[in-house]
PDB file of C-alpha atoms in Angstrom:
ATOM      1  CA  UNK A   1    -296.686  58.174 -72.653  1.00  0.00           C
ATOM      2  CA  UNK A   2    -297.692  54.223 -73.770  1.00  0.00           C
ATOM      3  CA  UNK A   3    -295.483  51.623 -72.718  1.00  0.00           C
ATOM      4  CA  UNK A   4    -294.692  50.253 -76.289  1.00  0.00           C
ATOM      5  CA  UNK A   5    -292.782  54.389 -76.500  1.00  0.00           C
ATOM      6  CA  UNK A   6    -291.623  54.347 -73.295  1.00  0.00           C
ATOM      7  CA  UNK A   7    -289.965  50.898 -74.268  1.00  0.00           C
ATOM      8  CA  UNK A   8    -288.718  52.386 -77.071  1.00  0.00           C
ATOM      9  CA  UNK A   9    -287.060  55.696 -75.337  1.00  0.00           C
ATOM     10  CA  UNK A  10    -285.797  52.779 -73.358  1.00  0.00           C
ATOM     11  CA  UNK A  11    -284.058  51.159 -76.288  1.00  0.00           C
ATOM     12  CA  UNK A  12    -283.075  54.477 -77.697  1.00  0.00           C
ATOM     13  CA  UNK A  13    -281.095  56.012 -74.118  1.00  0.00           C
ATOM     14  CA  UNK A  14    -279.272  52.161 -73.792  1.00  0.00           C
ATOM     15  CA  UNK A  15    -278.621  52.134 -77.487  1.00  0.00           C
ATOM     16  CA  UNK A  16    -277.097  55.728 -77.026  1.00  0.00           C
ATOM     17  CA  UNK A  17    -275.279  54.363 -74.600  1.00  0.00           C
ATOM     18  CA  UNK A  18    -272.819  51.828 -75.582  1.00  0.00           C
ATOM     19  CA  UNK A  19    -272.582  53.446 -78.573  1.00  0.00           C
ATOM     20  CA  UNK A  20    -271.309  56.563 -76.211  1.00  0.00           C
ATOM     21  CA  UNK A  21    -269.222  53.440 -74.148  1.00  0.00           C
ATOM     22  CA  UNK A  22    -268.078  51.094 -76.995  1.00  0.00           C
ATOM     23  CA  UNK A  23    -266.022  54.858 -78.558  1.00  0.00           C
ATOM     24  CA  UNK A  24    -264.457  55.488 -75.553  1.00  0.00           C
ATOM     25  CA  UNK A  25    -263.809  51.804 -74.924  1.00  0.00           C
ATOM     26  CA  UNK A  26    -262.787  51.929 -78.639  1.00  0.00           C
ATOM     27  CA  UNK A  27    -261.036  55.615 -77.695  1.00  0.00           C
ATOM     28  CA  UNK A  28    -258.878  53.899 -74.650  1.00  0.00           C
ATOM     29  CA  UNK A  29    -258.015  50.744 -76.189  1.00  0.00           C
ATOM     30  CA  UNK A  30    -256.761  52.495 -79.378  1.00  0.00           C
ATOM     31  CA  UNK A  31    -254.461  55.040 -76.883  1.00  0.00           C
ATOM     32  CA  UNK A  32    -253.564  51.535 -75.284  1.00  0.00           C
ATOM     33  CA  UNK A  33    -252.445  49.693 -78.033  1.00  0.00           C
ATOM     34  CA  UNK A  34    -249.767  52.884 -79.248  1.00  0.00           C
ATOM     35  CA  UNK A  35    -249.178  53.474 -75.859  1.00  0.00           C
ATOM     36  CA  UNK A  36    -247.937  49.996 -75.492  1.00  0.00           C
ATOM     37  CA  UNK A  37    -246.177  50.274 -78.867  1.00  0.00           C
ATOM     38  CA  UNK A  38    -244.454  53.050 -78.008  1.00  0.00           C
ATOM     39  CA  UNK A  39    -243.186  51.434 -74.856  1.00  0.00           C
ATOM     40  CA  UNK A  40    -241.769  48.540 -76.585  1.00  0.00           C
ATOM     41  CA  UNK A  41    -240.060  50.407 -79.698  1.00  0.00           C
ATOM     42  CA  UNK A  42    -238.233  52.279 -76.405  1.00  0.00           C
ATOM     43  CA  UNK A  43    -237.254  49.149 -74.616  1.00  0.00           C
ATOM     44  CA  UNK A  44    -236.285  47.340 -78.136  1.00  0.00           C
ATOM     45  CA  UNK A  45    -234.265  50.983 -79.224  1.00  0.00           C
ATOM     46  CA  UNK A  46    -232.697  51.556 -75.867  1.00  0.00           C
ATOM     47  CA  UNK A  47    -231.627  47.904 -76.347  1.00  0.00           C
ATOM     48  CA  UNK A  48    -230.208  47.479 -79.515  1.00  0.00           C
ATOM     49  CA  UNK A  49    -228.506  50.970 -78.107  1.00  0.00           C
ATOM     50  CA  UNK A  50    -226.840  48.833 -75.276  1.00  0.00           C
ATOM     51  CA  UNK A  51    -225.975  46.057 -77.807  1.00  0.00           C
ATOM     52  CA  UNK A  52    -224.186  48.034 -79.848  1.00  0.00           C
ATOM     53  CA  UNK A  53    -222.608  49.377 -77.530  1.00  0.00           C
ATOM     54  CA  UNK A  54    -221.427  46.799 -75.320  1.00  0.00           C
ATOM     55  CA  UNK A  55    -220.281  45.333 -78.969  1.00  0.00           C
ATOM     56  CA  UNK A  56    -218.017  48.941 -79.447  1.00  0.00           C
ATOM     57  CA  UNK A  57    -216.495  48.539 -76.152  1.00  0.00           C
ATOM     58  CA  UNK A  58    -215.917  44.814 -76.676  1.00  0.00           C
ATOM     59  CA  UNK A  59    -213.897  45.479 -80.194  1.00  0.00           C
ATOM     60  CA  UNK A  60    -212.106  48.815 -78.696  1.00  0.00           C
ATOM     61  CA  UNK A  61    -210.287  46.280 -76.488  1.00  0.00           C
ATOM     62  CA  UNK A  62    -209.662  43.922 -77.885  1.00  0.00           C
ATOM     63  CA  UNK A  63    -208.284  47.233 -80.087  1.00  0.00           C
ATOM     64  CA  UNK A  64    -206.647  47.498 -77.019  1.00  0.00           C
ATOM     65  CA  UNK A  65    -205.015  44.433 -76.763  1.00  0.00           C
ATOM     66  CA  UNK A  66    -203.695  43.952 -80.468  1.00  0.00           C
ATOM     67  CA  UNK A  67    -202.159  46.961 -79.758  1.00  0.00           C
ATOM     68  CA  UNK A  68    -200.306  45.871 -76.934  1.00  0.00           C
ATOM     69  CA  UNK A  69    -199.675  43.073 -78.415  1.00  0.00           C
ATOM     70  CA  UNK A  70    -198.286  44.478 -81.919  1.00  0.00           C
ATOM     71  CA  UNK A  71    -195.850  46.883 -79.468  1.00  0.00           C
ATOM     72  CA  UNK A  72    -194.414  44.551 -77.269  1.00  0.00           C
ATOM     73  CA  UNK A  73    -194.438  42.917 -80.848  1.00  0.00           C
ATOM     74  CA  UNK A  74    -192.011  46.037 -82.189  1.00  0.00           C
ATOM     75  CA  UNK A  75    -190.014  46.782 -79.284  1.00  0.00           C
ATOM     76  CA  UNK A  76    -188.495  42.586 -79.276  1.00  0.00           C
ATOM     77  CA  UNK A  77    -187.883  44.008 -82.622  1.00  0.00           C
ATOM     78  CA  UNK A  78    -186.511  46.484 -82.094  1.00  0.00           C
ATOM     79  CA  UNK A  79    -184.633  45.314 -79.122  1.00  0.00           C
ATOM     80  CA  UNK A  80    -183.681  42.592 -81.580  1.00  0.00           C
ATOM     81  CA  UNK A  81    -181.693  45.245 -84.598  1.00  0.00           C
ATOM     82  CA  UNK A  82    -180.376  47.278 -81.726  1.00  0.00           C
ATOM     83  CA  UNK A  83    -178.065  44.520 -80.223  1.00  0.00           C
ATOM     84  CA  UNK A  84    -177.344  42.989 -84.047  1.00  0.00           C
ATOM     85  CA  UNK A  85    -176.489  46.477 -84.717  1.00  0.00           C
ATOM     86  CA  UNK A  86    -174.194  47.209 -81.383  1.00  0.00           C
ATOM     87  CA  UNK A  87    -172.252  43.576 -82.143  1.00  0.00           C
ATOM     88  CA  UNK A  88    -171.788  44.972 -85.773  1.00  0.00           C
ATOM     89  CA  UNK A  89    -170.715  48.392 -84.430  1.00  0.00           C
ATOM     90  CA  UNK A  90    -167.787  46.400 -81.966  1.00  0.00           C
ATOM     91  CA  UNK A  91    -167.237  44.367 -84.390  1.00  0.00           C
ATOM     92  CA  UNK A  92    -166.464  47.187 -86.856  1.00  0.00           C
ATOM     93  CA  UNK A  93    -164.785  48.583 -84.296  1.00  0.00           C
ATOM     94  CA  UNK A  94    -162.026  45.477 -83.629  1.00  0.00           C
ATOM     95  CA  UNK A  95    -162.223  45.362 -87.340  1.00  0.00           C
ATOM     96  CA  UNK A  96    -160.641  48.920 -88.093  1.00  0.00           C
ATOM     97  CA  UNK A  97    -158.298  48.400 -84.975  1.00  0.00           C
ATOM     98  CA  UNK A  98    -156.645  45.857 -86.764  1.00  0.00           C
ATOM     99  CA  UNK A  99    -156.599  47.639 -90.054  1.00  0.00           C
ATOM    100  CA  UNK A 100    -155.354  50.929 -88.123  1.00  0.00           C
ATOM    101  CA  UNK A 101    -152.437  48.898 -86.425  1.00  0.00           C
ATOM    102  CA  UNK A 102    -151.668  47.207 -89.777  1.00  0.00           C
ATOM    103  CA  UNK A 103    -151.528  50.800 -90.812  1.00  0.00           C
ATOM    104  CA  UNK A 104    -149.048  51.787 -88.670  1.00  0.00           C
ATOM    105  CA  UNK A 105    -147.042  49.195 -88.995  1.00  0.00           C
ATOM    106  CA  UNK A 106    -146.587  48.994 -92.932  1.00  0.00           C
ATOM    107  CA  UNK A 107    -146.058  52.908 -92.043  1.00  0.00           C
ATOM    108  CA  UNK A 108    -143.126  51.740 -89.703  1.00  0.00           C
ATOM    109  CA  UNK A 109    -141.742  49.710 -92.104  1.00  0.00           C
ATOM    110  CA  UNK A 110    -142.107  51.276 -95.176  1.00  0.00           C
ATOM    111  CA  UNK A 111    -142.707  55.156 -94.557  1.00  0.00           C
ATOM    112  CA  UNK A 112    -145.274  57.235 -95.570  1.00  0.00           C
ATOM    113  CA  UNK A 113    -146.115  57.035 -99.225  1.00  0.00           C
TER     114      UNK A 113
END
């Protein structure tokens, strides 16, 4: 084998080795990029889910606080209405007692009709 043939053979082997290395390196690089993309996407999705869950938790807390405030307002109104109705009932009872007394006095004075 002559020197030029040997050089050509070494060149061909070198080119083949570089091509194989390029394919392997390209494949590994693509795989690493894909893995990186997947990890980034999963992290973003998880963060979005955590943010959504936190927003839902805050909204639920605000809703509970609003419901408690509404309940307190309704209880105050209910208490005020009960007090007013009890006062009206007491006034009606007093008025009824006065009318019954007047009726008895009338019956005593004029008799039953």
